[in-house]
Short mmCIF file of N, CA, C and O in Angstrom, two decimals:
data_model
loop_
_atom_site.label_atom_id
_atom_site.label_comp_id
_atom_site.label_asym_id
_atom_site.label_seq_id
_atom_site.Cartn_x
_atom_site.Cartn_y
_atom_site.Cartn_z
N MET A 213 57.13 130.95 72.31
CA MET A 213 56.29 130.54 73.24
C MET A 213 56.94 130.13 74.42
O MET A 213 56.19 130.73 75.61
N THR A 214 58.07 129.79 74.68
CA THR A 214 58.84 129.53 75.63
C THR A 214 59.10 130.76 76.11
O THR A 214 59.17 130.70 77.69
N THR A 215 59.62 131.66 75.49
CA THR A 215 59.69 132.91 76.59
C THR A 215 58.45 133.38 77.17
O THR A 215 58.34 133.94 78.54
N PHE A 216 56.95 132.76 76.58
CA PHE A 216 56.06 133.43 77.56
C PHE A 216 55.93 132.32 78.62
O PHE A 216 55.62 133.23 80.16
N TRP A 217 56.52 131.56 78.71
CA TRP A 217 56.44 130.72 80.02
C TRP A 217 57.16 130.82 81.10
O TRP A 217 57.26 130.80 82.06
N ILE A 218 58.62 131.43 80.37
CA ILE A 218 59.76 131.96 81.45
C ILE A 218 59.17 133.25 82.07
O ILE A 218 59.30 133.52 83.31
N VAL A 219 58.78 134.21 80.96
CA VAL A 219 58.32 135.34 81.67
C VAL A 219 57.02 135.36 83.00
O VAL A 219 57.37 135.67 84.10
N LEU A 220 56.04 134.29 82.41
CA LEU A 220 54.86 133.76 83.27
C LEU A 220 55.37 133.49 84.74
O LEU A 220 55.26 133.39 85.64
N ALA A 221 56.65 132.58 84.33
CA ALA A 221 56.90 131.96 85.49
C ALA A 221 58.05 132.64 86.83
O ALA A 221 57.91 132.62 88.27
N LEU A 222 58.53 133.94 85.91
CA LEU A 222 59.33 134.71 86.99
C LEU A 222 58.25 135.80 87.63
O LEU A 222 58.61 136.10 88.43
N VAL A 223 57.25 136.26 86.70
CA VAL A 223 56.31 136.85 87.34
C VAL A 223 55.50 136.20 88.66
O VAL A 223 55.35 136.76 89.81
N ALA A 224 55.09 134.81 88.40
CA ALA A 224 54.76 134.05 89.78
C ALA A 224 55.65 133.75 90.75
O ALA A 224 55.04 134.20 91.97
N ALA A 225 56.90 133.77 90.61
CA ALA A 225 58.01 133.69 91.69
C ALA A 225 57.88 135.00 92.29
O ALA A 225 58.31 135.21 93.23
N THR A 226 57.93 136.36 91.40
CA THR A 226 58.24 137.50 91.94
C THR A 226 57.01 137.57 92.99
O THR A 226 57.06 138.21 93.95
N TRP A 227 56.03 137.14 92.65
CA TRP A 227 54.40 137.40 93.44
C TRP A 227 54.46 136.79 94.91
O TRP A 227 54.32 137.22 95.51
N LEU A 228 55.06 135.36 94.59
CA LEU A 228 55.36 134.35 95.65
C LEU A 228 56.36 135.14 96.64
O LEU A 228 55.62 135.21 98.06
N VAL A 229 56.95 135.23 96.30
CA VAL A 229 58.23 136.06 97.00
C VAL A 229 57.49 137.38 97.81
O VAL A 229 58.02 137.65 98.91
N ALA A 230 56.64 138.14 97.02
CA ALA A 230 56.46 139.33 97.60
C ALA A 230 55.55 139.02 98.57
O ALA A 230 55.21 139.73 99.65
N ARG A 231 54.48 137.97 98.34
CA ARG A 231 53.44 137.60 99.55
C ARG A 231 54.07 137.03 100.56
O ARG A 231 53.69 137.30 101.76
N LEU A 232 55.01 136.34 100.52
CA LEU A 232 55.70 135.67 101.68
C LEU A 232 56.64 136.73 102.54
O LEU A 232 56.29 136.80 103.85
N VAL A 233 56.74 137.88 101.91
CA VAL A 233 57.44 139.03 102.48
C VAL A 233 56.72 139.80 103.34
O VAL A 233 56.90 140.15 104.72
N VAL A 234 55.41 140.29 102.66
CA VAL A 234 54.48 140.94 103.30
C VAL A 234 53.66 139.66 104.47
O VAL A 234 53.86 140.27 105.78
N THR A 235 53.59 138.72 104.46
CA THR A 235 53.12 137.96 105.35
C THR A 235 54.14 137.87 106.64
O THR A 235 53.73 137.97 107.87
N LEU A 236 55.43 137.77 106.17
CA LEU A 236 56.52 137.68 107.69
C LEU A 236 56.31 139.35 108.26
O LEU A 236 56.84 139.03 109.30
N ARG A 237 56.33 139.85 107.37
CA ARG A 237 56.43 141.31 108.16
C ARG A 237 55.11 141.71 109.07
O ARG A 237 54.88 142.36 110.12
N HIS A 238 54.00 141.06 108.33
CA HIS A 238 52.64 141.28 109.35
C HIS A 238 52.59 140.02 110.36
O HIS A 238 51.91 140.43 111.36
N ASP A 239 53.28 139.29 110.47
CA ASP A 239 53.26 138.17 111.82
C ASP A 239 53.88 138.64 112.92
O ASP A 239 53.27 138.25 113.73
N GLY A 240 54.95 139.75 112.72
CA GLY A 240 55.45 140.18 114.12
C GLY A 240 56.38 139.20 114.67
O GLY A 240 56.49 139.37 115.99
N LEU A 241 56.93 138.20 113.88
CA LEU A 241 57.29 137.21 114.82
C LEU A 241 58.90 137.80 115.08
O LEU A 241 59.35 138.37 114.60
N GLY A 242 59.33 137.95 116.27
CA GLY A 242 60.33 138.49 117.12
C GLY A 242 60.45 139.89 117.12
O GLY A 242 61.48 140.71 117.93
N SER A 243 59.13 140.63 117.18
CA SER A 243 59.22 141.75 117.14
C SER A 243 58.44 142.08 118.72
O SER A 243 58.27 143.24 119.43
N ALA A 244 57.43 141.31 119.36
CA ALA A 244 56.89 141.42 120.46
C ALA A 244 57.68 140.66 121.41
O ALA A 244 58.35 139.69 121.55
N GLN A 245 57.48 141.20 122.74
CA GLN A 245 57.78 140.88 123.57
C GLN A 245 57.19 139.59 124.42
O GLN A 245 55.95 140.00 124.37
N PRO A 246 57.17 138.38 124.70
CA PRO A 246 56.33 137.14 125.15
C PRO A 246 55.95 137.95 126.16
O PRO A 246 56.69 138.76 127.50
N PRO A 247 54.72 137.05 127.15
CA PRO A 247 54.45 138.00 128.36
C PRO A 247 54.99 136.92 129.66
O PRO A 247 55.82 135.84 129.27
N ALA A 248 55.35 137.69 130.80
CA ALA A 248 55.73 137.41 131.85
C ALA A 248 55.29 135.94 132.02
O ALA A 248 53.59 135.84 132.57
N SER A 249 55.79 135.00 132.58
CA SER A 249 55.46 133.86 132.88
C SER A 249 54.83 133.92 134.57
O SER A 249 53.90 133.28 135.51
N HIS A 250 55.43 134.44 135.10
CA HIS A 250 55.36 134.85 136.83
C HIS A 250 55.97 136.22 137.23
O HIS A 250 56.97 136.91 136.42
N SER A 251 55.65 136.68 138.12
CA SER A 251 56.51 138.29 138.56
C SER A 251 57.71 137.73 139.27
O SER A 251 57.90 136.59 139.56
N ASP A 252 58.68 138.64 139.18
CA ASP A 252 59.97 138.49 139.80
C ASP A 252 59.83 138.38 141.46
O ASP A 252 59.17 138.90 142.01
N TRP A 253 61.01 137.37 141.94
CA TRP A 253 60.97 137.44 142.90
C TRP A 253 61.65 138.16 143.91
O TRP A 253 62.72 138.94 143.18
N SER A 254 61.17 138.55 144.96
CA SER A 254 61.53 139.86 145.82
C SER A 254 61.49 139.34 147.23
O SER A 254 60.36 138.70 147.46
N ASP A 255 62.63 139.51 148.40
CA ASP A 255 61.91 139.71 149.74
C ASP A 255 60.83 140.02 149.95
O ASP A 255 60.13 139.41 151.13
N ALA A 256 60.56 141.30 149.72
CA ALA A 256 59.44 141.96 149.99
C ALA A 256 58.27 141.33 149.82
O ALA A 256 57.26 141.39 150.87
N VAL A 257 58.09 140.69 148.85
CA VAL A 257 56.89 140.11 148.30
C VAL A 257 56.72 138.77 149.29
O VAL A 257 55.73 138.41 149.80
N SER A 258 57.89 138.08 149.08
CA SER A 258 57.39 136.79 149.89
C SER A 258 57.67 136.53 151.24
O SER A 258 57.57 135.46 151.63
N ASP A 259 58.31 137.54 151.99
CA ASP A 259 58.75 137.33 152.99
C ASP A 259 59.99 136.30 153.24
O ASP A 259 60.00 135.63 154.59
N LEU A 260 60.63 136.13 152.48
CA LEU A 260 61.91 135.01 152.66
C LEU A 260 62.93 135.56 152.70
O LEU A 260 63.16 136.72 152.49
N PRO A 261 64.11 134.77 153.70
CA PRO A 261 65.35 135.52 154.02
C PRO A 261 65.82 135.39 152.54
O PRO A 261 66.15 134.66 151.96
N SER A 262 66.96 136.31 152.27
CA SER A 262 68.05 136.57 151.43
C SER A 262 68.80 135.57 151.55
O SER A 262 69.38 134.82 150.92
N HIS A 263 69.37 135.42 152.60
CA HIS A 263 70.08 133.91 152.97
C HIS A 263 69.86 133.25 154.16
O HIS A 263 69.87 133.14 155.27
N PRO A 264 68.87 131.88 153.46
CA PRO A 264 68.38 131.02 154.59
C PRO A 264 69.37 130.31 155.64
O PRO A 264 68.84 129.72 156.25
N TYR A 265 70.90 129.93 154.99
CA TYR A 265 71.14 129.13 155.64
C TYR A 265 72.48 129.91 156.43
O TYR A 265 73.01 129.16 157.12
N ARG A 266 72.58 131.19 156.63
CA ARG A 266 73.27 132.03 157.23
C ARG A 266 72.95 132.10 158.79
O ARG A 266 71.70 132.49 159.22
N SER A 267 74.07 131.70 159.98
CA SER A 267 73.36 132.01 160.89
C SER A 267 73.73 133.45 161.74
O SER A 267 74.70 134.21 161.15
N ALA A 268 73.08 133.60 162.47
CA ALA A 268 72.96 135.27 162.95
C ALA A 268 73.77 135.36 163.93
O ALA A 268 74.82 134.88 164.27
#
């Protein structure tokens, strides 16, 4: 009877690990790029001088 419980525990542990792997793969964590929080800064868009403290 002890062998039955050992085998049952191994089957349950294997099933739990398999479910964890499937869940983590479908989660997509780390595989998608995060959305940009703002546009990149550029002189043409904002009309700011590249060197504001440089004298002409």
